[in-house]
C-alpha positions in Angstrom: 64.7 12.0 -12.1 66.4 8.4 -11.2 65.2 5.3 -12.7 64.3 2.1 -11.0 63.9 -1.3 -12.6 61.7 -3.9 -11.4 62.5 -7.5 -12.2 59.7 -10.4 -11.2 61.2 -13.8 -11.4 59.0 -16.7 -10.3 61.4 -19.7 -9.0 61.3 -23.1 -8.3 61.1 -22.7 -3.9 60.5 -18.5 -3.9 58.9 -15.8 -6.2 61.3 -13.1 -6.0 60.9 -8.9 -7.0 64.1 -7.1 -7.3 64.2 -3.0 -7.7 67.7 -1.6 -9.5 68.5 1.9 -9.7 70.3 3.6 -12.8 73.5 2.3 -11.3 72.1 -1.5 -11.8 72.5 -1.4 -7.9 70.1 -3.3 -6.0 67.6 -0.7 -3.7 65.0 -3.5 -2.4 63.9 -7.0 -2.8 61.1 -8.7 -1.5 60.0 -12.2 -2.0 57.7 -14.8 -1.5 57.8 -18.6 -0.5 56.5 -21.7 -2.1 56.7 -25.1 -3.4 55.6 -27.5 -5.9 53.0 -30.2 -5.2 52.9 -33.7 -6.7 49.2 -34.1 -7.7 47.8 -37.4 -9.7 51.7 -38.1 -10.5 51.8 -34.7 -12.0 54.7 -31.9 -10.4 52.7 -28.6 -10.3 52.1 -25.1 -9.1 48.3 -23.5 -8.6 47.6 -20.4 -10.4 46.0 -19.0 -7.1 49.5 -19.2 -5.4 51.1 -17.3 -8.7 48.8 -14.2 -8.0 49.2 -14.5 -4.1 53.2 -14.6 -4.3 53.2 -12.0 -6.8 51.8 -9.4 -5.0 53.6 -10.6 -1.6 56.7 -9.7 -3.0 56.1 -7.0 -4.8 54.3 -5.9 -0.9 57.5 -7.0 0.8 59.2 -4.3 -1.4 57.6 -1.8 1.2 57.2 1.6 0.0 58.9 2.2 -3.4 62.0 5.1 -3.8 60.2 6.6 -6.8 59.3 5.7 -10.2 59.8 2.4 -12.1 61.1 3.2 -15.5 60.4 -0.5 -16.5 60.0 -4.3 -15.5 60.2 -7.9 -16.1 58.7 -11.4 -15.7 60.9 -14.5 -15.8 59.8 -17.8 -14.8 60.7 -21.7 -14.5 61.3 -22.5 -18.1 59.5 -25.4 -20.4 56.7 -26.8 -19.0 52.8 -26.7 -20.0 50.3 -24.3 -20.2 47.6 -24.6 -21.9 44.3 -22.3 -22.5 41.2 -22.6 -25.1 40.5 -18.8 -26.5 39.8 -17.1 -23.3 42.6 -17.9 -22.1 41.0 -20.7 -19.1 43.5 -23.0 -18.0 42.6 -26.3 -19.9 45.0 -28.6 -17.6 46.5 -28.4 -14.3 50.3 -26.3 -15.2 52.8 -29.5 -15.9 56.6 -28.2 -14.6 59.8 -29.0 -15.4 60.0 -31.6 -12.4 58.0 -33.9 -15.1 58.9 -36.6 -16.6 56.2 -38.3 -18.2 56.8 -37.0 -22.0 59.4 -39.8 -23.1 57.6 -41.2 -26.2 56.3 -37.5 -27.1 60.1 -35.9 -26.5 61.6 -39.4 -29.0 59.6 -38.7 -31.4 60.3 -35.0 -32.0 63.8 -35.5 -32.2 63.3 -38.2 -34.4 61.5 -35.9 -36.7 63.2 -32.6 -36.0 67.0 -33.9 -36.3 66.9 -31.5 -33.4 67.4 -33.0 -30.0 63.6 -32.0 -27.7 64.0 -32.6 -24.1 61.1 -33.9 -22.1 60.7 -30.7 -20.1 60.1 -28.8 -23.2 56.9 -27.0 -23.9 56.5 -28.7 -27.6 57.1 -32.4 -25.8 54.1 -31.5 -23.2 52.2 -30.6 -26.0 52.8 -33.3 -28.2 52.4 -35.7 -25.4 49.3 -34.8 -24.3 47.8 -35.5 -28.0 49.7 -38.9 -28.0 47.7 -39.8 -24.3 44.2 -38.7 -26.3 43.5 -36.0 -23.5 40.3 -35.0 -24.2 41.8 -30.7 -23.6 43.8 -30.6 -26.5 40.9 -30.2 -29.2 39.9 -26.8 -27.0 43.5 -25.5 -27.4 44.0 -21.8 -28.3 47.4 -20.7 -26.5 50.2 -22.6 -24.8 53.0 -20.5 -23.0 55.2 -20.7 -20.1 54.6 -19.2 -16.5 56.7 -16.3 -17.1 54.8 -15.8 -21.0 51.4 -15.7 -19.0 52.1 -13.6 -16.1 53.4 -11.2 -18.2 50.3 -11.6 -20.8 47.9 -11.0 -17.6 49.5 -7.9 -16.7 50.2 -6.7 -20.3 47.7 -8.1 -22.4 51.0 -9.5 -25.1 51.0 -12.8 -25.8 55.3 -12.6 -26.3 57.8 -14.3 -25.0 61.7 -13.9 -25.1 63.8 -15.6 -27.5 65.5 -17.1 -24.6 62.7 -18.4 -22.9 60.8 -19.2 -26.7 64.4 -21.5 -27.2 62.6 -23.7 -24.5 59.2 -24.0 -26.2 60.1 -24.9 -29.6 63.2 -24.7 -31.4 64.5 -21.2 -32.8 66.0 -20.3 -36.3 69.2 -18.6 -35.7 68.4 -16.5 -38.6 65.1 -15.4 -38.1 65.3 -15.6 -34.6 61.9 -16.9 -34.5 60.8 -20.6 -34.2 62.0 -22.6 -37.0 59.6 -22.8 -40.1 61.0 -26.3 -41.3 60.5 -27.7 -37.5 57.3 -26.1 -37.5 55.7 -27.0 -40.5 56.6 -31.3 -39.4 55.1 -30.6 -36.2 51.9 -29.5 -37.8 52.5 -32.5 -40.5 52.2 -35.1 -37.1 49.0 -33.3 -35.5 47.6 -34.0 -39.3 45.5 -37.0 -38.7 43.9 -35.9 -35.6 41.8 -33.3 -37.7 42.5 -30.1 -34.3 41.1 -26.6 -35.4 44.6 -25.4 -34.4 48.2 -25.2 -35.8 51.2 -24.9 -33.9 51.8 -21.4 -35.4 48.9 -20.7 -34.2 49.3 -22.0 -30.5 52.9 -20.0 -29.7 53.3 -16.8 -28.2 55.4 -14.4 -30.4 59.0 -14.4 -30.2 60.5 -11.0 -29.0 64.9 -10.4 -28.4 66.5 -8.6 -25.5 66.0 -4.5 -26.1 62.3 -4.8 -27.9 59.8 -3.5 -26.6 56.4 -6.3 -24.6 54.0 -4.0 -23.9 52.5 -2.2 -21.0 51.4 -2.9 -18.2 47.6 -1.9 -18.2 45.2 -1.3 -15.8 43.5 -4.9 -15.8 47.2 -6.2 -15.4 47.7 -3.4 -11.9 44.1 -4.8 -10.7 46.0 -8.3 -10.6 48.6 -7.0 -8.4 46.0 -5.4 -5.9 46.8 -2.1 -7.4 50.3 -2.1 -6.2 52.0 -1.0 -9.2 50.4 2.0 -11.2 48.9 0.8 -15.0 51.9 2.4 -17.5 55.0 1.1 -16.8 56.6 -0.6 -19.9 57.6 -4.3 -19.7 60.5 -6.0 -21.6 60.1 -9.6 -23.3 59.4 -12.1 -20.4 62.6 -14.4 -20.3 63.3 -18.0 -18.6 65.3 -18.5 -15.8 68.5 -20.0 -18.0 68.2 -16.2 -20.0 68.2 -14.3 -16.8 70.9 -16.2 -15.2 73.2 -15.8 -18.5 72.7 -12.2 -18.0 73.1 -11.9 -14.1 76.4 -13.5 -14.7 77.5 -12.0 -17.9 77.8 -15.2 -19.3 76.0 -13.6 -22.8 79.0 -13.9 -25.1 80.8 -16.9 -26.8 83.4 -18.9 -24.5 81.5 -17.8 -21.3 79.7 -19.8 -19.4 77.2 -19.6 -16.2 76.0 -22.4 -13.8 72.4 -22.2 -11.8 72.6 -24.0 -8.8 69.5 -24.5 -6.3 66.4 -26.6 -6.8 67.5 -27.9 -9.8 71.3 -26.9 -11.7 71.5 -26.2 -15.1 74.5 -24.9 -16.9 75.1 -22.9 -19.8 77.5 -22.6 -22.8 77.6 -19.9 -25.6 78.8 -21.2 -28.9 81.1 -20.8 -31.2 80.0 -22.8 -33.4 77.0 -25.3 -34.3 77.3 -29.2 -32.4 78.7 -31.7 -34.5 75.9 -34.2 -33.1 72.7 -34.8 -31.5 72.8 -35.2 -27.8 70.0 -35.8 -25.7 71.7 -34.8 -22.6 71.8 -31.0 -24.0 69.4 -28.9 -25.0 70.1 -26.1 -27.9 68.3 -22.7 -26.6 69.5 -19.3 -26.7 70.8 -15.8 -25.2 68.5 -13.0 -24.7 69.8 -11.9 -27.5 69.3 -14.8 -29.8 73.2 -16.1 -29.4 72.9 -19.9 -29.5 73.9 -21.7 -26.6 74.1 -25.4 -25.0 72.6 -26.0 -21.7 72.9 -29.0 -19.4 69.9 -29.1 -17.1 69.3 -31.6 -14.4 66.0 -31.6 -12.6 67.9 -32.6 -9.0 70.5 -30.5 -6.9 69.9 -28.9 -3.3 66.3 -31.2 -2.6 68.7 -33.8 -0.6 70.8 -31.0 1.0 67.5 -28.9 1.9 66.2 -32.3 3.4 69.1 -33.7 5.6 69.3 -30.0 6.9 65.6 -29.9 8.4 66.6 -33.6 9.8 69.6 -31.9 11.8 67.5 -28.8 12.5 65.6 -31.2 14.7 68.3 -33.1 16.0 69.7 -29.9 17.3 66.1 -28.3 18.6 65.4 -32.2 20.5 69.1 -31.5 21.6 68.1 -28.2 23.2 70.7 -26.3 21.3 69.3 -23.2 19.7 71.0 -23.2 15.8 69.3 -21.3 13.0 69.1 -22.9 9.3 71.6 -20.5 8.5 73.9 -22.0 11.6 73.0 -25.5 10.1 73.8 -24.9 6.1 76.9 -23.2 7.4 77.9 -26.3 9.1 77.1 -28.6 6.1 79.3 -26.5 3.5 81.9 -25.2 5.9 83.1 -29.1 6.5 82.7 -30.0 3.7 86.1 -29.6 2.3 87.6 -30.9 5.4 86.0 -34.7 4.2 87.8 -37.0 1.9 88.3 -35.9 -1.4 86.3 -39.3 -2.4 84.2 -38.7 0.4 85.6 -41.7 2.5 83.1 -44.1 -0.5 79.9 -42.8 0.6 77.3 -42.5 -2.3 74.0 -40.8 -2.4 71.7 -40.0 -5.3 69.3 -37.4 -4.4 66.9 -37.7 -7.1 63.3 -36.7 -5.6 61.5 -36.6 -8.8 62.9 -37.9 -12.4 65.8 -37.2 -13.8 66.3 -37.4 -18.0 70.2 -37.3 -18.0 70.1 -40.3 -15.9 67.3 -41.6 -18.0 65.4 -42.0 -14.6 61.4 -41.2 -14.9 61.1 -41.3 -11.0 63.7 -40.0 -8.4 63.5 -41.7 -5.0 66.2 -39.9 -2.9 68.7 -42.8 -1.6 72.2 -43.2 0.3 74.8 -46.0 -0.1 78.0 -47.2 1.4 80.2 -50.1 1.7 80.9 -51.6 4.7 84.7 -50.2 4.9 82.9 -46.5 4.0 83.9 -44.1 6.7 80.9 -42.5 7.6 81.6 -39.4 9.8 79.8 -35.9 9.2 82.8 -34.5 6.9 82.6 -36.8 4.7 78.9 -37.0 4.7 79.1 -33.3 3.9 80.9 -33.8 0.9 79.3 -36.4 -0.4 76.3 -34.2 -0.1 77.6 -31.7 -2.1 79.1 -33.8 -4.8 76.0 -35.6 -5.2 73.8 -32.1 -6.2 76.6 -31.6 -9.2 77.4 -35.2 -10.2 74.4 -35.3 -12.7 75.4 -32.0 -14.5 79.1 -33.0 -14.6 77.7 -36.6 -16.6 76.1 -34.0 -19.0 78.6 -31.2 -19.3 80.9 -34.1 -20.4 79.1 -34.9 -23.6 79.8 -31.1 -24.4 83.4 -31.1 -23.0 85.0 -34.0 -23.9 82.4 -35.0 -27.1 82.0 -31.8 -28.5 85.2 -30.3 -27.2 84.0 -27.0 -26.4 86.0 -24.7 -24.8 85.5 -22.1 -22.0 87.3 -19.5 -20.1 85.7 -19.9 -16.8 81.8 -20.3 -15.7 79.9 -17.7 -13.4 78.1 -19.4 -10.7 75.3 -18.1 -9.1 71.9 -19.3 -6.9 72.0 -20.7 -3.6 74.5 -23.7 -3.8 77.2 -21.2 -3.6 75.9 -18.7 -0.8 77.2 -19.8 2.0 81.2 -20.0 2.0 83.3 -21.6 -0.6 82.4 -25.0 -0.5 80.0 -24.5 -3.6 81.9 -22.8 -5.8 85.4 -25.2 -5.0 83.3 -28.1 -5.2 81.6 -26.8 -8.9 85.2 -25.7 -10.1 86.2 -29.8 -9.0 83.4 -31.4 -10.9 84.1 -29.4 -14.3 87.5 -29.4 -14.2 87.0 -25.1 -15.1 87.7 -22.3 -13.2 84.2 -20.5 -11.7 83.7 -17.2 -10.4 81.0 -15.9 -8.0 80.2 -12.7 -8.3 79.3 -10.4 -5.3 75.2 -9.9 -6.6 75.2 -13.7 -7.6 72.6 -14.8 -4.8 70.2 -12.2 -6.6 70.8 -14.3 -9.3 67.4 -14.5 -11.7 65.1 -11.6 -10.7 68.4 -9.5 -11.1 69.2 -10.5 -14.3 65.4 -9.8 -15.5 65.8 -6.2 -13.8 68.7 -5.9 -16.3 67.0 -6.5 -19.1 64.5 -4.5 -18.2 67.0 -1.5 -17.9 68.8 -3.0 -21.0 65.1 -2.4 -22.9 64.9 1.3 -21.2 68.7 2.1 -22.7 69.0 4.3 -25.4 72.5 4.1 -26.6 72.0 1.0 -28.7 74.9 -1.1 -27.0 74.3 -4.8 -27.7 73.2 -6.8 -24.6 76.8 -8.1 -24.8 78.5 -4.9 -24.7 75.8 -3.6 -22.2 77.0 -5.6 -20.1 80.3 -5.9 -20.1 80.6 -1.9 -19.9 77.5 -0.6 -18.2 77.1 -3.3 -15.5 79.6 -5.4 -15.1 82.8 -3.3 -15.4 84.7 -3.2 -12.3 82.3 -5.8 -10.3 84.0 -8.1 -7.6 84.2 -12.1 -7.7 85.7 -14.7 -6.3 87.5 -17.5 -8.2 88.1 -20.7 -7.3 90.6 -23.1 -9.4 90.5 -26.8 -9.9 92.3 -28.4 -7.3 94.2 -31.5 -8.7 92.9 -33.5 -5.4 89.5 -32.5 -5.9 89.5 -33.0 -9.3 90.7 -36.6 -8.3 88.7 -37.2 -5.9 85.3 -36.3 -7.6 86.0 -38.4 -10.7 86.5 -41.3 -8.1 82.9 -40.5 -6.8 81.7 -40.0 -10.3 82.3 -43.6 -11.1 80.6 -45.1 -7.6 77.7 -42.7 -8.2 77.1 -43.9 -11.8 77.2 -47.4 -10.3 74.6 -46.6 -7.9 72.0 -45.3 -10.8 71.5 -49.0 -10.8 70.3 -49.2 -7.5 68.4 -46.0 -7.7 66.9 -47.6 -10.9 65.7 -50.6 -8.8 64.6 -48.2 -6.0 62.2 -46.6 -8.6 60.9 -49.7 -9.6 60.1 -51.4 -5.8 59.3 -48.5 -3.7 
């Protein structure tokens, strides 16, 4: 009988089901639109639209080729959820788009030696008891989106170590959350006298191959009876997890890059960093292998934006051009504008940005008066812009730490359409970068795998797995750093860090 695989990722602008077959080969996908919303100054997502887009994509699979041997949830990583004892939502779900946990986020790396971004889950958390929110006393669970779809369906409250690694800091030992880190959280929530610890609070910490439970028949009610009540689940995983593993980036000296909504890019270690940086975060592998991620909140938002504005240029115009038709003229010239892009500058922040130490984004474009504005170069420029932020942080790991890699899978939408991405990435790092032929899967892919990984029996590690059972013999494109380009970007890397002043003043006046 063949096996299917079913990975569920929930994404930043689509909710997306993938279904594998035993040759990791991709049958069917289906998928579902959305967005998030910026409510009272918070970036969120409603819990009715999480159950809707679910089943739409699992529905847009159409009728299933037998089946499913096992599945996965993966999600937007960090965040805030939070949920008293029966599991009601105690506060509207706080995404990574959020900025407003500075204090909370300074103070845990104070304390923890351990460097806790703002979008992390323990920052939210902390936050929220810093601003006196009334919730907090009534707290019995906080997860991620991925940790609580996959509890609805399954009952588990687990997560995977990957997507755990961006809650609360992991023991590379015990793969589990860090006792010491632990035990001085709970020592600051001492005073405020809460019937909870933070042990208490976390889901459980599961790696890549365990078993997460089934998926029971409460959990096929919630998804309209789509799926039948049996089918085993692997450990719910982030988005950075199931990117490493869509690219095989899961081993030391590899690398992967997620480029869409927002970018983030990845680096397995070979060793521990010599320093605290607050530009990257320390999570893991799906396997527990410790890694360094740059992630920047900002990448396609101005892109996305400027191409609705031509889309009604063109339909006022009376020409009849798809989006595809329009993206494909925005990369394809790209490369054809200055390699400095002719000294236009554009910072396309739309909501904060904590490499840039920006709580608000407002989306702007600059240019001297001897610029030379023409649509090339305004295509470049546009494409330089959504990888300028993670090239500020990748440097810190680079050139600071001086770690080393071999090349960096790309994959996500950024480099769909022609070249441009992937050249333009390869430029900015200053590293080789491959796009493999099932990289615009990208996430829900990569959770499929791990679901099939879970289902193997011949005890390969997910490294190995990979490298031999899925990966062998797949097709990518490279492209090299270009001396030019390389050039040219670190020319615009100097005007567009001059312009964070402006967008800094732009945050403040408008």
């Amino acid at each position: 009988m063949k096996q299917y695989f079913l990975g569920i990722e929930f994404g930043s602008t689509r909710i997306k089901a993938v279904l594998l077959d035993e040759k990791h080969a991709i049958v069917k996908s289906g998928d579902y639109t959305w967005k998030s919303s910026l409510e009272n100054g918070v970036w969120t997502y409603h819990m009715e639209d999480v159950q809707e887009g679910l089943r739409t994509a699992i529905r847009n699979l159409g009728k299933l080729p037998g089946k499913i041997s096992a599945m996965g949830v993966s999600g937007m990583m960090h965040g805030y959820l939070a949920f008293d004892k029966d599991w009601n939502l105690l506060a509207p779900f706080r995404t990574w788009q959020n900025t407003m946990t500075g204090e909370a986020a300074d103070k845990l790396t104070e304390a923890f030696g351990f460097n806790i971004p703002q979008r992390w889950s323990a920052a939210h958390l902390y936050q929220a008891v810093l601003n006196g929110e009334p919730h907090v006393k009534n707290i019995a669970h906080v997860t991620t989106l991925a940790g609580y779809v996959h509890y609805l369906l399954t009952g588990e409250n687990v997560l995977g170590v990957g997507e755990a690694s961006g809650m609360f800091p992991i023991d590379s030992e015990t793969l589990t959350y860090d006792a010491a880190m632990l035990d001085k959280f709970d020592a600051l929530m001492a005073k405020y006298g809460f019937d909870w610890n933070i042990r208490a609070v976390l889901p459980e910490v599961r790696t890549a191959g365990q078993s997460a439970g089934l998926l029971t028949p409460s959990g096929s009610e919630y998804l309209g009876g789509l799926l039948p009540a049996g089918i085993p689940l692997c450990p719910p995983e982030g988005d950075a997890g199931t990117g490493m593993t869509a690219t095989n980036a899961v081993a030391p000296r590899t690398g992967n890059v997620s480029a869409g909504t927002s970018v983030f890019a990845m680096a397995v270690l070979e060793k521990e960093l010599k320093t605290v940086h607050p530009e990257i975060d320390m999570v893991t592998t799906p396997s527990g292998a410790p890694v360094a991620m740059v992630h920047c909140n900002n990448c396609t938002n101005e892109i996305n934006a400027w191409a609705e504005v031509f889309a009604g240029f063109a339909k006022a115009a009376g020409a009849n051009l798809s989006m595809n038709d329009i993206y494909g003229a925005i990369f394809g010239k790209a490369l054809e504008g200055a390699a400095d892009c002719g000294g236009l500058v554009t910072v396309p922040y739309l909501s904060g940005e904590p490499v840039a130490q920006l709580e608000q984004g407002r989306p702007l474009m600059v240019r001297t008066p001897e610029a030379k504005l023409t649509f090339e170069n305004f295509a470049r420029m546009q494409l330089y812009a959504a990888v300028a932020t993670l090239k500020m942080g990748m440097d810190k790991l680079t050139v600071d730490e001086g770690v080393q890699l071999d090349s960096i899978n790309g994959h996500g939408g950024f480099f769909k359409t022609g070249s441009s991405g992937r050249q333009v990435m390869a430029d900015a790092l200053n590293v080789p970068v491959n796009v493999m032929k099932t990289a615009g899967e990208g996430g829900p892919w990569g959770m499929a795998l791990l679901a099939a990984y879970m289902a193997d029996e011949t005890g390969l590690s997910l490294e190995k797995y990979l490298s031999e059972r899925v990966f062998a013999g797949s097709e990518s494109i490279q492209a090299l750093p270009d001396a030019e380009g390389v050039k040219g970007f670190g020319e615009y890397i100097r005007a567009f860090k001059a312009g964070l002043a402006v967008e800094r003043i732009a945050t403040e006046e408008l």
